[in-house]
Coordinates of C-alpha atoms and ligand atoms in Angstrom, one line a residue:
M2 CA -5.6 -27.4 3.6
A3 CA -6.3 -25.4 0.4
E4 CA -3.6 -22.9 -0.5
Q5 CA -6.1 -20.1 -0.3
D6 CA -6.6 -20.8 3.4
V7 CA -2.9 -20.6 4.4
S8 CA -1.8 -17.2 5.7
V9 CA 0.6 -15.3 3.4
T10 CA 4.0 -14.8 5.1
V11 CA 7.4 -13.5 4.0
R12 CA 8.3 -17.1 3.1
T13 CA 5.2 -17.4 0.9
L14 CA 6.2 -14.3 -1.1
L15 CA 9.8 -15.6 -1.6
A16 CA 8.4 -19.0 -2.8
M17 CA 6.0 -17.2 -5.1
K18 CA 8.9 -15.3 -6.7
R19 CA 10.9 -18.5 -7.2
R20 CA 7.9 -20.2 -8.8
G21 CA 7.1 -17.2 -10.9
D22 CA 3.6 -16.7 -9.3
R23 CA 2.6 -13.1 -9.4
I24 CA 2.0 -11.4 -6.1
T25 CA -1.1 -9.2 -5.7
M26 CA -1.2 -6.2 -3.3
L27 CA -3.8 -3.5 -2.8
T28 CA -4.2 -0.7 -0.3
A29 CA -6.8 -0.8 2.5
Y30 CA -7.6 1.7 5.1
D31 CA -10.6 0.3 6.9
F32 CA -12.2 -3.0 8.1
P33 CA -14.8 -3.6 5.4
T34 CA -12.5 -2.9 2.5
A35 CA -9.8 -5.1 4.1
Q36 CA -12.2 -7.9 4.7
L37 CA -13.4 -7.7 1.1
L38 CA -9.9 -7.8 -0.4
D39 CA -8.8 -10.6 1.9
Q40 CA -11.8 -12.7 1.0
A41 CA -11.3 -12.0 -2.7
G42 CA -7.8 -13.6 -2.3
I43 CA -5.5 -10.6 -2.5
D44 CA -2.1 -11.7 -1.2
C45 CA -1.0 -8.5 0.6
L46 CA -2.9 -5.6 2.0
L47 CA -1.0 -2.3 2.3
V48 CA -2.2 0.4 4.8
G49 CA -0.5 3.0 2.7
D50 CA 0.1 6.6 3.8
S51 CA -1.7 7.4 0.6
L52 CA -4.7 7.5 3.0
G53 CA -3.5 11.1 3.5
M54 CA -4.7 11.9 0.0
V55 CA -7.4 9.2 -0.5
V56 CA -9.2 9.4 2.8
Q57 CA -8.1 12.7 4.4
G58 CA -8.1 14.8 1.3
H59 CA -4.6 16.2 1.6
K60 CA -2.5 17.1 -1.5
T61 CA 0.4 14.9 -0.3
T62 CA 1.1 12.1 2.1
I63 CA 3.3 14.3 4.3
P64 CA 0.7 15.4 6.9
V65 CA -0.1 11.8 7.9
T66 CA 0.9 10.9 11.5
L67 CA 2.1 7.7 13.1
D68 CA -1.0 7.6 15.3
Q69 CA -3.2 7.8 12.2
M70 CA -1.3 5.0 10.5
I71 CA -1.8 2.9 13.7
Y72 CA -5.5 3.8 13.8
H73 CA -6.1 2.5 10.3
G74 CA -3.5 -0.3 10.5
E75 CA -5.3 -1.9 13.5
M76 CA -8.6 -2.0 11.6
V77 CA -7.1 -3.6 8.5
A78 CA -5.0 -6.1 10.5
R79 CA -8.2 -7.2 12.4
A80 CA -10.0 -7.8 9.1
A81 CA -7.4 -9.9 7.4
S82 CA -7.4 -13.7 7.9
R83 CA -5.2 -14.8 5.0
A84 CA -3.5 -11.7 3.5
M85 CA -0.2 -10.3 4.8
V86 CA -0.8 -6.8 6.2
S87 CA 1.9 -4.2 5.9
V88 CA 1.6 -0.6 7.3
D89 CA 3.5 2.4 6.0
L90 CA 5.9 4.3 8.2
P91 CA 4.8 8.0 7.7
F92 CA 7.1 11.0 7.1
P93 CA 9.5 11.6 8.7
V94 CA 10.0 8.2 10.2
G95 CA 13.2 6.8 8.7
Q96 CA 14.7 10.2 8.2
I97 CA 15.4 11.3 11.9
S98 CA 17.4 8.5 13.6
I99 CA 17.7 4.8 13.6
S100 CA 16.4 4.5 17.1
H101 CA 13.3 6.7 16.3
T102 CA 12.7 4.5 13.2
V103 CA 12.9 1.2 15.2
E104 CA 10.7 2.6 18.0
S105 CA 8.1 3.8 15.5
A106 CA 8.1 0.6 13.6
A107 CA 7.8 -1.4 16.8
R108 CA 4.8 0.7 17.9
V109 CA 3.1 -0.1 14.6
M110 CA 3.7 -3.8 14.9
K111 CA 2.6 -3.9 18.6
E112 CA -0.4 -1.7 18.4
T113 CA -1.8 -2.8 15.0
Q114 CA -0.8 -6.5 15.0
C115 CA 0.2 -6.1 11.3
H116 CA 2.8 -8.4 9.8
A117 CA 5.3 -6.0 8.4
V118 CA 6.1 -2.3 7.8
K119 CA 7.0 -0.4 4.6
M120 CA 9.4 2.5 4.6
E121 CA 10.4 4.9 1.8
G122 CA 14.1 4.8 1.0
G123 CA 16.9 2.5 0.0
H124 CA 20.7 3.2 0.2
Q125 CA 20.3 6.1 2.7
Q126 CA 17.9 4.2 4.9
A127 CA 19.9 0.9 4.8
Q128 CA 21.1 1.1 8.4
A129 CA 17.6 1.8 9.6
I130 CA 16.2 -1.1 7.6
A131 CA 18.9 -3.4 9.1
A132 CA 18.1 -2.3 12.6
M133 CA 14.4 -3.0 12.1
V134 CA 15.1 -6.4 10.6
D135 CA 17.4 -7.1 13.6
A136 CA 14.5 -6.2 15.9
G137 CA 12.3 -8.8 14.2
I138 CA 10.3 -6.3 12.1
P139 CA 9.8 -7.5 8.5
T140 CA 10.4 -4.5 6.2
I141 CA 9.5 -3.6 2.6
A142 CA 11.7 -0.9 1.1
H143 CA 9.9 1.6 -1.2
I144 CA 12.2 3.0 -3.9
G145 CA 11.9 4.9 -7.2
L146 CA 9.3 7.6 -6.7
R147 CA 9.1 8.2 -3.0
P148 CA 5.9 10.3 -2.5
Q149 CA 7.1 11.6 1.0
S150 CA 9.9 13.3 -0.9
V151 CA 7.7 14.8 -3.6
H152 CA 9.0 18.3 -2.9
A153 CA 12.6 17.3 -3.0
L154 CA 12.0 15.3 -6.2
G155 CA 10.3 18.3 -7.9
G156 CA 6.9 16.5 -8.3
Y157 CA 5.4 13.1 -9.0
R158 CA 7.6 12.1 -11.9
V159 CA 9.0 8.9 -13.4
Q160 CA 12.4 8.1 -11.7
K161 CA 14.9 7.2 -14.5
D162 CA 18.2 7.2 -12.7
A163 CA 19.2 3.6 -13.2
E164 CA 22.3 3.8 -11.0
R165 CA 20.4 5.1 -8.1
L166 CA 17.5 2.6 -8.5
M167 CA 19.9 -0.4 -8.5
R168 CA 22.0 1.1 -5.6
D169 CA 18.8 1.6 -3.5
A170 CA 17.4 -1.9 -4.4
F171 CA 20.6 -3.8 -3.5
A172 CA 21.3 -1.7 -0.4
A173 CA 17.7 -2.5 0.8
Q174 CA 18.1 -6.2 0.0
D175 CA 21.5 -6.4 1.7
A176 CA 20.0 -4.7 4.7
G177 CA 17.5 -7.5 5.0
C178 CA 14.2 -6.2 3.6
F179 CA 11.9 -9.0 2.4
A180 CA 10.6 -7.1 -0.6
V181 CA 11.3 -4.0 -2.7
L182 CA 8.4 -1.8 -3.9
M183 CA 9.3 0.2 -6.9
E184 CA 7.1 3.2 -7.9
C185 CA 7.1 5.0 -11.2
V186 CA 10.3 3.6 -12.8
P187 CA 10.8 2.6 -16.5
A188 CA 9.6 -1.0 -17.1
E189 CA 13.0 -2.0 -18.5
L190 CA 14.7 -0.9 -15.3
A191 CA 12.2 -2.6 -13.0
S192 CA 12.6 -5.8 -15.1
E193 CA 16.4 -5.7 -14.7
A194 CA 16.1 -5.1 -10.9
T195 CA 13.5 -7.9 -10.6
S196 CA 15.8 -10.4 -12.4
K197 CA 18.8 -9.5 -10.3
L198 CA 17.3 -9.3 -6.9
T199 CA 16.6 -12.4 -4.9
V200 CA 13.7 -10.8 -2.9
P201 CA 10.4 -10.1 -4.6
T202 CA 9.7 -6.8 -6.3
I203 CA 6.3 -5.2 -6.2
G204 CA 5.6 -2.6 -8.9
I205 CA 3.3 0.4 -9.2
G206 CA 3.9 2.2 -12.5
A207 CA 6.9 -0.1 -13.0
G208 CA 5.8 -2.2 -15.9
P209 CA 4.7 -5.8 -16.1
H210 CA 7.9 -7.6 -15.2
C211 CA 7.9 -7.1 -11.4
D212 CA 7.1 -10.1 -9.2
G213 CA 4.0 -8.4 -8.0
Q214 CA 1.7 -5.4 -8.6
V215 CA 0.2 -2.9 -6.2
L216 CA -2.5 -0.2 -6.8
V217 CA -4.5 2.1 -4.6
T218 CA -7.8 0.3 -4.3
N219 CA -9.8 3.5 -4.7
D220 CA -8.1 4.2 -8.0
L221 CA -8.7 0.6 -9.2
L222 CA -12.4 0.7 -8.3
G223 CA -13.2 4.3 -9.5
W224 CA -13.9 5.4 -5.9
N225 CA -12.1 8.7 -5.9
S226 CA -12.3 12.2 -7.3
G227 CA -8.7 13.3 -7.8
Y228 CA -6.1 12.9 -10.5
I229 CA -5.7 9.3 -11.8
P230 CA -2.1 8.4 -12.8
K231 CA -1.4 6.8 -16.2
F232 CA -0.4 3.4 -14.6
V233 CA -3.8 2.9 -13.0
R234 CA -6.2 0.3 -14.5
K235 CA -9.8 1.3 -13.5
V236 CA -11.8 -1.9 -13.4
A237 CA -15.0 -0.4 -12.0
D238 CA -16.8 2.9 -11.6
L239 CA -18.0 2.8 -8.0
K240 CA -18.2 6.6 -7.7
T241 CA -20.9 6.8 -10.5
M242 CA -22.7 3.8 -9.0
A243 CA -22.8 5.3 -5.6
T244 CA -23.8 8.7 -6.9
D245 CA -26.8 7.2 -8.7
A246 CA -27.8 5.2 -5.6
V247 CA -27.6 8.3 -3.4
K248 CA -29.7 10.3 -5.9
E249 CA -32.3 7.5 -5.9
Y250 CA -32.5 7.7 -2.0
Q251 CA -32.9 11.5 -2.2
L252 CA -35.7 11.0 -4.7
Q253 CA -37.4 8.4 -2.7
V254 CA -37.4 10.4 0.6
K255 CA -38.5 13.7 -1.1
S256 CA -41.4 11.9 -2.9
G257 CA -42.6 10.2 0.3
G258 CA -41.7 6.7 -1.2
F259 CA -39.3 5.8 1.7
P260 CA -39.9 4.4 4.2
N261 CA -42.9 2.2 3.2
Q262 CA -45.0 0.0 5.5
N263 CA -42.5 -2.9 5.4
E264 CA -39.7 -0.6 6.4
S265 CA -41.6 0.8 9.4
F266 CA -42.6 -0.6 12.8
Ligands
KIV8 O1 1.0 4.8 0.3 C1 0.7 3.9 -0.6 O2 -0.5 3.6 -0.8 C2 1.8 3.4 -1.4 C3 1.4 2.7 -2.6 C4 0.9 3.6 -3.6 C5 2.5 1.8 -3.1 O3 2.9 3.5 -1.0

Protein backbone atom coordinates (compact mmCIF):
# COMPACT_ATOMS: atom_id res chain seq x y z
CA MET A 1 0.00 0.00 0.00
CA ALA A 2 1.31 3.48 -0.84
CA GLU A 3 2.36 5.52 2.21
CA GLN A 4 -0.26 8.18 1.33
CA ASP A 5 -3.05 5.58 1.82
CA VAL A 6 -2.05 4.54 5.34
CA SER A 7 -3.84 6.36 8.17
CA VAL A 8 -1.66 8.65 10.27
CA THR A 9 -1.41 7.52 13.90
CA VAL A 10 0.59 8.52 16.96
CA ARG A 11 3.19 5.95 15.88
CA THR A 12 3.43 7.50 12.40
CA LEU A 13 4.19 10.91 13.94
CA LEU A 14 6.87 9.49 16.22
CA ALA A 15 8.47 7.69 13.27
CA MET A 16 8.34 10.91 11.24
CA LYS A 17 10.20 12.77 14.00
CA ARG A 18 12.86 10.03 14.12
CA ARG A 19 13.28 10.13 10.33
CA GLY A 20 13.29 13.93 10.23
CA ASP A 21 10.14 14.03 8.03
CA ARG A 22 8.21 17.26 8.65
CA ILE A 23 4.65 16.88 9.96
CA THR A 24 1.88 19.03 8.42
CA MET A 25 -1.16 20.10 10.44
CA LEU A 26 -3.96 22.51 9.48
CA THR A 27 -7.21 23.48 11.15
CA ALA A 28 -10.58 22.29 9.83
CA TYR A 29 -14.03 23.03 11.17
CA ASP A 30 -16.34 21.44 8.57
CA PHE A 31 -16.74 18.42 6.26
CA PRO A 32 -15.73 19.89 2.85
CA THR A 33 -12.64 21.65 4.18
CA ALA A 34 -11.54 18.56 6.08
CA GLN A 35 -12.06 16.38 3.00
CA LEU A 36 -10.01 18.78 0.85
CA LEU A 37 -7.12 18.90 3.34
CA ASP A 38 -7.19 15.13 3.82
CA GLN A 39 -7.14 14.45 0.09
CA ALA A 40 -4.33 16.98 -0.38
CA GLY A 41 -2.20 14.83 1.94
CA ILE A 42 -2.12 16.94 5.13
CA ASP A 43 -1.00 14.64 7.96
CA CYS A 44 -3.06 16.04 10.83
CA LEU A 45 -6.32 17.99 11.00
CA LEU A 46 -6.96 20.10 14.06
CA VAL A 47 -10.48 21.08 15.03
CA GLY A 48 -9.15 24.11 16.88
CA ASP A 49 -11.18 26.22 19.26
CA SER A 50 -9.92 29.02 16.99
CA LEU A 51 -13.32 28.32 15.39
CA GLY A 52 -14.64 30.71 18.03
CA MET A 53 -12.82 33.54 16.24
CA VAL A 54 -12.69 32.20 12.66
CA VAL A 55 -16.22 30.80 12.31
CA GLN A 56 -18.24 32.36 15.14
CA GLY A 57 -16.73 35.86 14.98
CA HIS A 58 -15.78 36.15 18.65
CA LYS A 59 -12.75 38.17 19.77
CA THR A 60 -11.25 35.22 21.71
CA THR A 61 -11.62 31.43 21.91
CA ILE A 62 -13.07 31.62 25.41
CA PRO A 63 -16.82 31.50 24.54
CA VAL A 64 -16.52 28.18 22.63
CA THR A 65 -18.38 25.31 24.33
CA LEU A 66 -17.71 21.57 24.52
CA ASP A 67 -20.93 20.86 22.58
CA GLN A 68 -19.77 23.16 19.78
CA MET A 69 -16.36 21.44 19.60
CA ILE A 70 -18.16 18.10 19.36
CA TYR A 71 -20.48 19.42 16.62
CA HIS A 72 -17.54 20.54 14.45
CA GLY A 73 -15.26 17.63 15.45
CA GLU A 74 -17.79 15.06 14.27
CA MET A 75 -17.99 16.61 10.79
CA VAL A 76 -14.22 16.74 10.42
CA ALA A 77 -13.61 13.22 11.72
CA ARG A 78 -16.23 11.90 9.25
CA ALA A 79 -14.42 13.56 6.34
CA ALA A 80 -10.90 12.33 7.05
CA SER A 81 -9.75 9.00 5.69
CA ARG A 82 -5.96 9.32 6.09
CA ALA A 83 -5.23 12.32 8.33
CA MET A 84 -5.17 12.12 12.12
CA VAL A 85 -7.95 14.27 13.58
CA SER A 86 -7.45 16.05 16.91
CA VAL A 87 -10.11 18.13 18.65
CA ASP A 88 -9.42 20.98 21.07
CA LEU A 89 -10.73 20.85 24.62
CA PRO A 90 -12.30 24.30 25.07
CA PHE A 91 -11.96 26.62 28.08
CA PRO A 92 -12.23 25.79 30.97
CA VAL A 93 -11.74 22.05 30.39
CA GLY A 94 -8.42 21.15 31.98
CA GLN A 95 -8.71 23.90 34.56
CA ILE A 96 -11.53 22.60 36.79
CA SER A 97 -10.70 19.07 37.90
CA ILE A 98 -9.05 15.94 36.59
CA SER A 99 -12.31 14.01 36.46
CA HIS A 100 -14.04 16.83 34.57
CA THR A 101 -11.15 16.87 32.07
CA VAL A 102 -11.22 13.11 31.49
CA GLU A 103 -15.03 13.05 31.20
CA SER A 104 -14.98 15.93 28.68
CA ALA A 105 -12.18 14.38 26.62
CA ALA A 106 -13.96 11.01 26.65
CA ARG A 107 -17.15 12.68 25.35
CA VAL A 108 -15.14 14.28 22.54
CA MET A 109 -13.56 10.95 21.56
CA LYS A 110 -16.85 9.01 21.75
CA GLU A 111 -19.16 11.52 20.07
CA THR A 112 -16.82 12.77 17.31
CA GLN A 113 -14.81 9.59 16.67
CA CYS A 114 -11.68 11.74 16.39
CA HIS A 115 -8.27 10.23 17.12
CA ALA A 116 -6.91 12.57 19.78
CA VAL A 117 -7.54 15.71 21.83
CA LYS A 118 -5.45 18.83 22.35
CA MET A 119 -5.40 20.71 25.62
CA GLU A 120 -3.77 24.01 26.56
CA GLY A 121 -1.26 23.66 29.38
CA GLY A 122 1.87 21.85 30.50
CA HIS A 123 3.28 21.59 34.02
CA GLN A 124 0.04 22.61 35.79
CA GLN A 125 -2.07 20.26 33.66
CA ALA A 126 0.36 17.30 33.86
CA GLN A 127 -1.89 15.22 36.13
CA ALA A 128 -4.88 15.80 33.86
CA ILE A 129 -2.81 14.80 30.81
CA ALA A 130 -1.63 11.64 32.62
CA ALA A 131 -5.23 10.77 33.55
CA MET A 132 -6.40 11.19 29.95
CA VAL A 133 -3.52 9.09 28.63
CA ASP A 134 -4.32 6.42 31.26
CA ALA A 135 -7.90 6.44 29.96
CA GLY A 136 -6.62 5.70 26.44
CA ILE A 137 -7.06 9.24 25.13
CA PRO A 138 -4.10 10.37 22.97
CA THR A 139 -3.30 13.94 23.98
CA ILE A 140 -1.41 16.89 22.50
CA ALA A 141 -0.23 19.53 24.99
CA HIS A 142 -0.45 23.16 23.78
CA ILE A 143 2.20 25.34 25.45
CA GLY A 144 3.81 28.75 24.93
CA LEU A 145 1.05 31.20 24.04
CA ARG A 146 -2.16 29.63 25.32
CA PRO A 147 -4.99 31.64 23.71
CA GLN A 148 -7.54 30.53 26.33
CA SER A 149 -5.38 32.39 28.89
CA VAL A 150 -5.09 35.54 26.76
CA HIS A 151 -6.37 37.79 29.55
CA ALA A 152 -4.05 36.26 32.15
CA LEU A 153 -1.09 36.58 29.75
CA GLY A 154 -1.89 40.25 28.99
CA GLY A 155 -2.56 39.74 25.27
CA TYR A 156 -1.43 37.62 22.33
CA ARG A 157 2.32 38.03 22.79
CA VAL A 158 5.47 35.99 22.18
CA GLN A 159 6.25 33.79 25.21
CA LYS A 160 9.96 34.19 25.99
CA ASP A 161 10.22 32.48 29.40
CA ALA A 162 12.62 29.65 28.52
CA GLU A 163 12.46 28.00 31.93
CA ARG A 164 8.67 27.84 31.84
CA LEU A 165 8.56 26.54 28.27
CA MET A 166 11.00 23.71 28.99
CA ARG A 167 9.23 22.84 32.28
CA ASP A 168 5.85 22.71 30.49
CA ALA A 169 7.24 20.69 27.58
CA PHE A 170 8.92 18.06 29.75
CA ALA A 171 6.03 17.83 32.22
CA ALA A 172 3.65 17.20 29.29
CA GLN A 173 5.97 14.61 27.74
CA ASP A 174 6.49 12.86 31.08
CA ALA A 175 2.72 12.80 31.57
CA GLY A 176 2.40 10.85 28.32
CA CYS A 177 1.31 13.34 25.66
CA PHE A 178 2.23 12.18 22.14
CA ALA A 179 3.07 15.64 20.79
CA VAL A 180 3.74 19.14 22.07
CA LEU A 181 2.30 22.11 20.19
CA MET A 182 4.24 25.34 20.80
CA GLU A 183 2.66 28.67 19.92
CA CYS A 184 4.48 32.01 19.60
CA VAL A 185 7.84 31.17 21.13
CA PRO A 186 11.29 32.32 19.92
CA ALA A 187 12.65 30.01 17.20
CA GLU A 188 15.82 29.24 19.17
CA LEU A 189 13.81 28.08 22.19
CA ALA A 190 11.50 25.93 20.07
CA SER A 191 14.57 24.43 18.39
CA GLU A 192 16.12 23.52 21.76
CA ALA A 193 12.88 21.93 22.97
CA THR A 194 12.52 20.00 19.69
CA SER A 195 16.01 18.55 19.93
CA LYS A 196 15.60 17.55 23.60
CA LEU A 197 12.08 16.08 23.51
CA THR A 198 11.47 12.56 22.24
CA VAL A 199 7.87 13.36 21.20
CA PRO A 200 7.26 15.50 18.09
CA THR A 201 6.84 19.26 18.39
CA ILE A 202 4.36 21.13 16.20
CA GLY A 203 5.02 24.86 15.90
CA ILE A 204 2.89 27.89 15.13
CA GLY A 205 4.93 31.06 15.25
CA ALA A 206 7.73 28.93 16.68
CA GLY A 207 10.27 29.03 13.85
CA PRO A 208 11.43 26.45 11.32
CA HIS A 209 13.02 23.84 13.60
CA CYS A 210 9.91 22.17 15.04
CA ASP A 211 9.10 18.65 13.85
CA GLY A 212 5.92 19.97 12.26
CA GLN A 213 3.99 23.14 11.48
CA VAL A 214 0.36 24.12 12.01
CA LEU A 215 -1.61 27.11 10.74
CA VAL A 216 -5.22 28.20 10.78
CA THR A 217 -6.39 27.18 7.29
CA ASN A 218 -8.44 30.35 6.81
CA ASP A 219 -5.29 32.44 7.41
CA LEU A 220 -3.24 30.30 4.99
CA LEU A 221 -5.85 30.61 2.23
CA GLY A 222 -6.75 34.28 2.74
CA TRP A 223 -10.30 33.34 3.74
CA ASN A 224 -10.77 35.68 6.68
CA SER A 225 -11.24 39.29 7.56
CA GLY A 226 -9.48 39.82 10.87
CA TYR A 227 -5.95 40.46 12.03
CA ILE A 228 -3.27 38.22 10.45
CA PRO A 229 -0.34 37.36 12.74
CA LYS A 230 3.26 37.83 11.50
CA PHE A 231 3.90 34.07 11.46
CA VAL A 232 1.20 33.34 8.87
CA ARG A 233 2.15 32.61 5.27
CA LYS A 234 -0.81 33.50 3.05
CA VAL A 235 -0.59 31.26 -0.03
CA ALA A 236 -3.89 32.27 -1.65
CA ASP A 237 -6.45 35.07 -1.58
CA LEU A 238 -9.76 33.22 -1.47
CA LYS A 239 -11.59 36.18 0.04
CA THR A 240 -10.88 38.36 -3.02
CA MET A 241 -11.69 35.49 -5.39
CA ALA A 242 -14.99 34.78 -3.63
CA THR A 243 -15.93 38.48 -3.48
CA ASP A 244 -15.34 38.83 -7.25
CA ALA A 245 -17.40 35.69 -7.90
CA VAL A 246 -20.30 36.88 -5.75
CA LYS A 247 -20.25 40.31 -7.45
CA GLU A 248 -20.42 38.54 -10.81
CA TYR A 249 -23.51 36.58 -9.67
CA GLN A 250 -25.11 39.82 -8.44
CA LEU A 251 -24.46 41.41 -11.84
CA GLN A 252 -25.80 38.41 -13.77
CA VAL A 253 -29.07 38.27 -11.79
CA LYS A 254 -29.66 42.02 -11.87
CA SER A 255 -29.05 42.17 -15.62
CA GLY A 256 -31.34 39.21 -16.35
CA GLY A 257 -28.41 37.08 -17.60
CA PHE A 258 -29.02 34.33 -15.01
CA PRO A 259 -30.61 31.85 -15.32
CA ASN A 260 -30.44 31.20 -19.07
CA GLN A 261 -32.38 28.55 -21.00
CA ASN A 262 -29.90 25.77 -20.20
CA GLU A 263 -30.19 26.54 -16.53
CA SER A 264 -34.00 26.39 -16.59
CA PHE A 265 -36.55 23.52 -16.84
O1 LIG B 1 -7.30 26.56 18.06
C1 LIG B 1 -6.44 26.44 17.18
O2 LIG B 1 -6.71 26.50 15.97
C2 LIG B 1 -5.07 26.20 17.61
C3 LIG B 1 -4.01 26.40 16.57
C4 LIG B 1 -3.88 27.84 16.26
C5 LIG B 1 -2.75 25.81 16.98
O3 LIG B 1 -4.85 25.89 18.73
